Tab-separated table of C-alpha atoms in Angstrom:
chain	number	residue	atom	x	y	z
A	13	UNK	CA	3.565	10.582	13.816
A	14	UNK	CA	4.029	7.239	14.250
A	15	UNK	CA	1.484	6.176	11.967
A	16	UNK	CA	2.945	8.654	9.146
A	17	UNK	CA	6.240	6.538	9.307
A	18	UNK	CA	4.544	3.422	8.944
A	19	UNK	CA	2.980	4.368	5.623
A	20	UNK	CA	5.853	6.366	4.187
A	21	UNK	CA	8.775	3.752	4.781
A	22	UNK	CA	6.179	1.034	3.952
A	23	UNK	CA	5.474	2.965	0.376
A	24	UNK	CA	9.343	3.124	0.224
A	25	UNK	CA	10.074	-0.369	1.144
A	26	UNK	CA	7.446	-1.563	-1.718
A	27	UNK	CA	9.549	0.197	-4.325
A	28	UNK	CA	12.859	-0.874	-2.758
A	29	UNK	CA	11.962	-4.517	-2.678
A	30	UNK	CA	10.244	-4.471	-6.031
A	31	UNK	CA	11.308	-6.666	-8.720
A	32	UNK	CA	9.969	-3.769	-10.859
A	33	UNK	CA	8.208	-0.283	-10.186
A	34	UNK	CA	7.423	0.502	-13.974
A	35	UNK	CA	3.471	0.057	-13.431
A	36	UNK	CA	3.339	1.443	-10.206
A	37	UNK	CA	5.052	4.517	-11.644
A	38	UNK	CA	2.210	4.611	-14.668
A	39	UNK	CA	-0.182	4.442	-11.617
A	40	UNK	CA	0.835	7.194	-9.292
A	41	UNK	CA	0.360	9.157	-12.967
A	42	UNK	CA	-2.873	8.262	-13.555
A	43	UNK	CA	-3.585	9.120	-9.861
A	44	UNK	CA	-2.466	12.369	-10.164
A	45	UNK	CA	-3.802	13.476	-13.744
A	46	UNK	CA	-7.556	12.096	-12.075
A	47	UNK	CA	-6.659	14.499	-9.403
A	48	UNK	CA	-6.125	17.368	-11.884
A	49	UNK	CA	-9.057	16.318	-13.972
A	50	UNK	CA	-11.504	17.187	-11.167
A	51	UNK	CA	-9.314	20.289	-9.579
A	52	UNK	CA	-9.992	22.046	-13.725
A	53	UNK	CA	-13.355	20.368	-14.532
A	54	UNK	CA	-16.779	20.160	-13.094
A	55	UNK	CA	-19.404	17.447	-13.826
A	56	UNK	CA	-22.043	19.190	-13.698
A	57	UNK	CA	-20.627	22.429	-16.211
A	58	UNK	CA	-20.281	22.485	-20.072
A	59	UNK	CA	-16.804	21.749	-21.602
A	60	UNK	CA	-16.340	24.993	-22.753
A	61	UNK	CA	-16.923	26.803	-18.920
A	62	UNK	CA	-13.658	24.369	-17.500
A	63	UNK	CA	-10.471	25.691	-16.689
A	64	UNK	CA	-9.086	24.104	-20.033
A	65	UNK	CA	-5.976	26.546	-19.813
A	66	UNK	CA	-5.284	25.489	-16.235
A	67	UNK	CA	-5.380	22.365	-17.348
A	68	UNK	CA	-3.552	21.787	-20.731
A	69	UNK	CA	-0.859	24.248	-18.999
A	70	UNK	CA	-0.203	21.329	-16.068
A	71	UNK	CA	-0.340	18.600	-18.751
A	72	UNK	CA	2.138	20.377	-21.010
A	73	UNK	CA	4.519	21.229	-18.506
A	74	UNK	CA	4.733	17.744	-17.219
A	75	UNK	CA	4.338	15.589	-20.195
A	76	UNK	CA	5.579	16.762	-23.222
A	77	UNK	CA	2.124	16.011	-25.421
A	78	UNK	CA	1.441	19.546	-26.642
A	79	UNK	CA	-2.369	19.309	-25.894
A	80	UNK	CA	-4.147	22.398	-27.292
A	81	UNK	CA	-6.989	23.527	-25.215
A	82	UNK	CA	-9.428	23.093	-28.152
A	83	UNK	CA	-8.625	19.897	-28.219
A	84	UNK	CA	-10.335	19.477	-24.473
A	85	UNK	CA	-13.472	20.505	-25.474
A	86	UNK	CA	-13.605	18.087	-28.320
A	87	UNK	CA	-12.612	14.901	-26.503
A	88	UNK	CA	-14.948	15.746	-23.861
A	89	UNK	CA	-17.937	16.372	-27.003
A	90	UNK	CA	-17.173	12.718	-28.111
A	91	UNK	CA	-16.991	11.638	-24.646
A	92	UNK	CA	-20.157	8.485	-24.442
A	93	UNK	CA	-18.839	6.618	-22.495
A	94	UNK	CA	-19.398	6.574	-18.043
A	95	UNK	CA	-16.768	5.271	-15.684
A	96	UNK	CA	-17.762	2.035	-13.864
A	97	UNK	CA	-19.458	2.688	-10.871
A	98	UNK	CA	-17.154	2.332	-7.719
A	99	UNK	CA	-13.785	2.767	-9.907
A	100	UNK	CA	-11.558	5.001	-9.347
A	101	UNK	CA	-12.957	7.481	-11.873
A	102	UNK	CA	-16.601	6.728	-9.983
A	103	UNK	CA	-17.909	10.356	-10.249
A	104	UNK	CA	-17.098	11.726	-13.545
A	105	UNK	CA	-19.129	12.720	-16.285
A	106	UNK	CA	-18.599	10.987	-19.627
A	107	UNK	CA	-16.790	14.293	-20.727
A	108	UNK	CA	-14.491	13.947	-18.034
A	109	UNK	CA	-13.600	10.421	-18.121
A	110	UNK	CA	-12.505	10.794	-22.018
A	111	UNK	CA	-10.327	13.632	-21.686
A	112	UNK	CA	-8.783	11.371	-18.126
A	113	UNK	CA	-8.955	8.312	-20.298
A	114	UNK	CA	-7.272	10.229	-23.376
A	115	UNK	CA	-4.623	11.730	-21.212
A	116	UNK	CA	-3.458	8.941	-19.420
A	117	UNK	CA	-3.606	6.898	-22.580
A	118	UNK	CA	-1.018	9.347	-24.123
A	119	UNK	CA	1.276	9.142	-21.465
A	120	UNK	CA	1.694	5.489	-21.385
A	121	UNK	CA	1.854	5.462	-25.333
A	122	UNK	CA	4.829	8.437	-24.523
A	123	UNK	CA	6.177	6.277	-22.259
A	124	UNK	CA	6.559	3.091	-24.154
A	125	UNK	CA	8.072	5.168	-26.624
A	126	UNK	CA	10.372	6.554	-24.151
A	127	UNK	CA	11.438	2.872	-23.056
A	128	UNK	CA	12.513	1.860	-26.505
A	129	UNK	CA	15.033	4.317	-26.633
A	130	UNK	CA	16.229	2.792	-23.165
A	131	UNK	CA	18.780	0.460	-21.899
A	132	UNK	CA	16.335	-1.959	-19.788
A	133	UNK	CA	18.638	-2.275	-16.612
A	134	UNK	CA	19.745	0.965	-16.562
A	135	UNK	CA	15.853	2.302	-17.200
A	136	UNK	CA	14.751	0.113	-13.993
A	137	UNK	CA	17.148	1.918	-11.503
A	138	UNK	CA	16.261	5.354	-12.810
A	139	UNK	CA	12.691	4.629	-12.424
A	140	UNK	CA	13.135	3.461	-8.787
A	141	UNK	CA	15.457	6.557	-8.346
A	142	UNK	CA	13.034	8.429	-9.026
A	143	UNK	CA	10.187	7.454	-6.537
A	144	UNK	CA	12.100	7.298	-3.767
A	145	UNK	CA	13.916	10.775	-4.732
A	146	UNK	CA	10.369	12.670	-4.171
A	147	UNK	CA	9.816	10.537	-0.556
A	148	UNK	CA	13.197	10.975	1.096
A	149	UNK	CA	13.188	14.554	-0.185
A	150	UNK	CA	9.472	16.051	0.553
A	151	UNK	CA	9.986	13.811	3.816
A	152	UNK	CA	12.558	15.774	4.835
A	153	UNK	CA	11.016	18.690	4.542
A	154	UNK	CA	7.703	17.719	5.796
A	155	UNK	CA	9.598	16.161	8.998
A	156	UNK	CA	11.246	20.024	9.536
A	157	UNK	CA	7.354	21.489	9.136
A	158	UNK	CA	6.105	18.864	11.767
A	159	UNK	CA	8.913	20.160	14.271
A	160	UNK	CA	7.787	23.753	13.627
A	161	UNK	CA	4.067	23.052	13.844
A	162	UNK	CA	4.953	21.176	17.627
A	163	UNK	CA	7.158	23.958	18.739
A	164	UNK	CA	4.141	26.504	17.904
A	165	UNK	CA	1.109	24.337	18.621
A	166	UNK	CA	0.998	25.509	22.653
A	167	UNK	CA	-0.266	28.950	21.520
A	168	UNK	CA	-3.616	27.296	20.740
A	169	UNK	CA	-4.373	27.171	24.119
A	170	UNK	CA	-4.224	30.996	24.397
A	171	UNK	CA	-7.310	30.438	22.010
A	172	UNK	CA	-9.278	28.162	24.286
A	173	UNK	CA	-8.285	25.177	21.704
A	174	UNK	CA	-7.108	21.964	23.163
A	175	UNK	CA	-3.462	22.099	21.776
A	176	UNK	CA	-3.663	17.944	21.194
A	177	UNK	CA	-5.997	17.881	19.052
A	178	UNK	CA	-5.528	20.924	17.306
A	179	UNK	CA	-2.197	19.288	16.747
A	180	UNK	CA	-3.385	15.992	15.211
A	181	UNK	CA	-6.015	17.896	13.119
A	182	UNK	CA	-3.181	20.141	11.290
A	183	UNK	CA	-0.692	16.560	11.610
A	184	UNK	CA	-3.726	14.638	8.812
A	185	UNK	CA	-3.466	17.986	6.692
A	186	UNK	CA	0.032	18.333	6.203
A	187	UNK	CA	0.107	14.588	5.860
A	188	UNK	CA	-2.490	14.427	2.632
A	189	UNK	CA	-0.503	17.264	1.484
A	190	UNK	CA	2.940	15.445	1.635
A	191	UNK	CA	1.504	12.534	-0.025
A	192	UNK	CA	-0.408	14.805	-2.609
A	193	UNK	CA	2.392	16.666	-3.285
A	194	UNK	CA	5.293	13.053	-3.585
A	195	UNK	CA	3.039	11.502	-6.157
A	196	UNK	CA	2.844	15.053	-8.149
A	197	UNK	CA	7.092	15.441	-7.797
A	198	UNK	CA	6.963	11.553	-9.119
A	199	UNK	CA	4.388	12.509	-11.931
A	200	UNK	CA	6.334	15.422	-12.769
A	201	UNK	CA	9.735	13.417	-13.402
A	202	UNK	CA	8.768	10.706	-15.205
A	203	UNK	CA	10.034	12.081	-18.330
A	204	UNK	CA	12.532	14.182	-17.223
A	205	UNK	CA	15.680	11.348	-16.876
A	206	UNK	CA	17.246	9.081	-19.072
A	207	UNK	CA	19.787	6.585	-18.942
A	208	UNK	CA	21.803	8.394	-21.255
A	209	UNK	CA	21.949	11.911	-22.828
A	210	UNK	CA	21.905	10.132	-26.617
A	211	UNK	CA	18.419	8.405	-25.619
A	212	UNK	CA	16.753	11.078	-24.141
A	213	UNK	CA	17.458	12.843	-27.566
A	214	UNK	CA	16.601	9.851	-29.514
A	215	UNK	CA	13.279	9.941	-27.529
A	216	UNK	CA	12.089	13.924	-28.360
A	217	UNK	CA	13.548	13.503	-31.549
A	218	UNK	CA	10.713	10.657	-32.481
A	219	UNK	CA	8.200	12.021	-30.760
A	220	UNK	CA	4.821	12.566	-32.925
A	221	UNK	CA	4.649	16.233	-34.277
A	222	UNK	CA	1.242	17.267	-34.431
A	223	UNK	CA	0.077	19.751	-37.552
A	224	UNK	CA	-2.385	22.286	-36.153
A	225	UNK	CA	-4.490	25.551	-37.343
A	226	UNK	CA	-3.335	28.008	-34.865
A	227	UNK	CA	-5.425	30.363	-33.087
A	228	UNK	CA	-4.057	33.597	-33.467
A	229	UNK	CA	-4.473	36.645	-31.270
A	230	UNK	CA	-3.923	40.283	-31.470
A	231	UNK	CA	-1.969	40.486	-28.815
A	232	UNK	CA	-0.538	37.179	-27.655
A	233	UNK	CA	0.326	35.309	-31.256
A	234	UNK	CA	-0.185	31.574	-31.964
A	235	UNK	CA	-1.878	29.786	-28.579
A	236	UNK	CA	-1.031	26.292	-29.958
A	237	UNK	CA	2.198	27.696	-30.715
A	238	UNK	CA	2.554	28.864	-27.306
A	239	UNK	CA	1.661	25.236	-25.763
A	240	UNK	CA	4.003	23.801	-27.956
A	241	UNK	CA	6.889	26.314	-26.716
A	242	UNK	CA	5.708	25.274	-23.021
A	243	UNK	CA	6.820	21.797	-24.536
A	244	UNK	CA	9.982	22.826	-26.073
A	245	UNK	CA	10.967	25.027	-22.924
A	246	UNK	CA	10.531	21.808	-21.258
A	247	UNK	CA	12.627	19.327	-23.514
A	248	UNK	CA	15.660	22.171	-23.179
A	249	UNK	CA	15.376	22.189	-19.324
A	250	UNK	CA	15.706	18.822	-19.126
A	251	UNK	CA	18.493	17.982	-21.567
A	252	UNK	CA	20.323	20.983	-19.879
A	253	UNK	CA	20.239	19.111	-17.344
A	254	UNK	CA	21.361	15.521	-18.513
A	255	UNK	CA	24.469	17.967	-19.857
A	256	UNK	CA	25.116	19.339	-16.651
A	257	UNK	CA	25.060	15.663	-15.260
A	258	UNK	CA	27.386	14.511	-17.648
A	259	UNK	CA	29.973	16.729	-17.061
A	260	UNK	CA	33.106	15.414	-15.156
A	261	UNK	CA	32.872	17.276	-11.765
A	262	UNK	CA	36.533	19.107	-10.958
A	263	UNK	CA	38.111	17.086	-7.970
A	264	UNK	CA	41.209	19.371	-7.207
A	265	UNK	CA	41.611	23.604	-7.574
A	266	UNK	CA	41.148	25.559	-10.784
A	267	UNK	CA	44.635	26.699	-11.163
């Protein structure tokens, strides 16, 4: 446990002492989209036998890039190019490392876009904000499931398991988890605040509309219509939200 607190408040530290936390905040992205990359694709399978819907369906809902499916398969197609051996993307196929490459590429482009819309000083504390929002938060919680898993840990012993170690070995796993699961809340935010409600409108406003031949079903209508309403449902929730922030809160009784 010990050992879990030195990494956590040493992760938090870093981005409290920061001068900036912009390119460690691009990083813990690309972390996490080279995680989904190899959760929905294979290296060893055709494009066309990935999970592309799992996998434009998590990019769309956390970056607001309206990637069709299709378009997957055809980065991947074009994809020549290997990763360099002992990099982080070290194990990829060439049709895996374009559609990472392309991904990640789009979200910095996004973000830069984002940024111009920004007032600098204000942009910097948000960005911190939100970092250490996902630790202290999914801390908490993981320090209540840590209590739970001691309380309940004796009963191993009723299974001829030593309860120690059975108790470090589930300690590591909900560990990885926690960090697994801060980097995705951080990943998941990114575009989601604003230092004001005018630039986050100024920023969806501008983004690039893409013109696309939809594929229509029988049943289920337009699927790049149906990515790009996963986008849309997206932009609403958050500027709901700014709203909802923006509001004066009521300090004495509704008369």
């Amino acid at each position: 446990m010990n050992k879990q607190r030195e990494i956590i408040y040493g992760f938090r530290n870093q981005i409290i002492h920061a001068e900036e936390v912009r390119d460690r905040l691009m990083d813990i992205m690309e972390e996490v989209v080279l995680e989904k990359i190899r959760q929905f694709t294979s290296n060893d399978a055709d494009p066309h036998e990935w999970n592309r819907r799992g996998l434009a369906d998590w990019v769309n809902l956390n970056f607001p890039l309206g990637l069709p499916e299709t378009d997957i398969v055809k980065i991947a197609d074009k994809g020549q190019e290997v990763p360099v051996q002992g990099s982080m993307y070290d194990s990829l196929s060439a049709g895996q490392f374009a559609v990472a490459r392309h991904i990640v590429q789009s979200v910095r482009d996004l973000y830069e876009l984002k940024v111009s819309f920004e007032r600098s000083e204000s942009l910097k504390s948000i960005e911190r904000y939100t970092i250490l929002t996902a630790i202290d938060g999914l801390w908490k919680e993981h320090l209540y499931h840590m209590d739970s898993l001691r309380a309940s840990i004796g009963l191993r012993a009723y299974g001829q398991r030593d309860p120690l170690i059975e108790y470090k070995v589930e300690a590591f796993k909900m560990f990885d988890e926690l960090m697994v699961n801060v980097k995705s809340e951080i990943c998941r935010n990114i575009f989601l605040s604003a230092s004001s409600l005018n630039a986050f409108e100024q920023f969806f406003r501008n983004i690039p509309q893409r013109t696309v031949h939809h594929e229509t079903s029988a049943f289920r209508g337009p699927k790049d219509a149906r990515d790009g309403a996963k986008a849309s449902d997206m932009v609403t929730e958050a500027t709901s939200e700014l709203s909802r922030a923006a509001q004066p809160a009521r300090a004495a009784p509704k008369v």
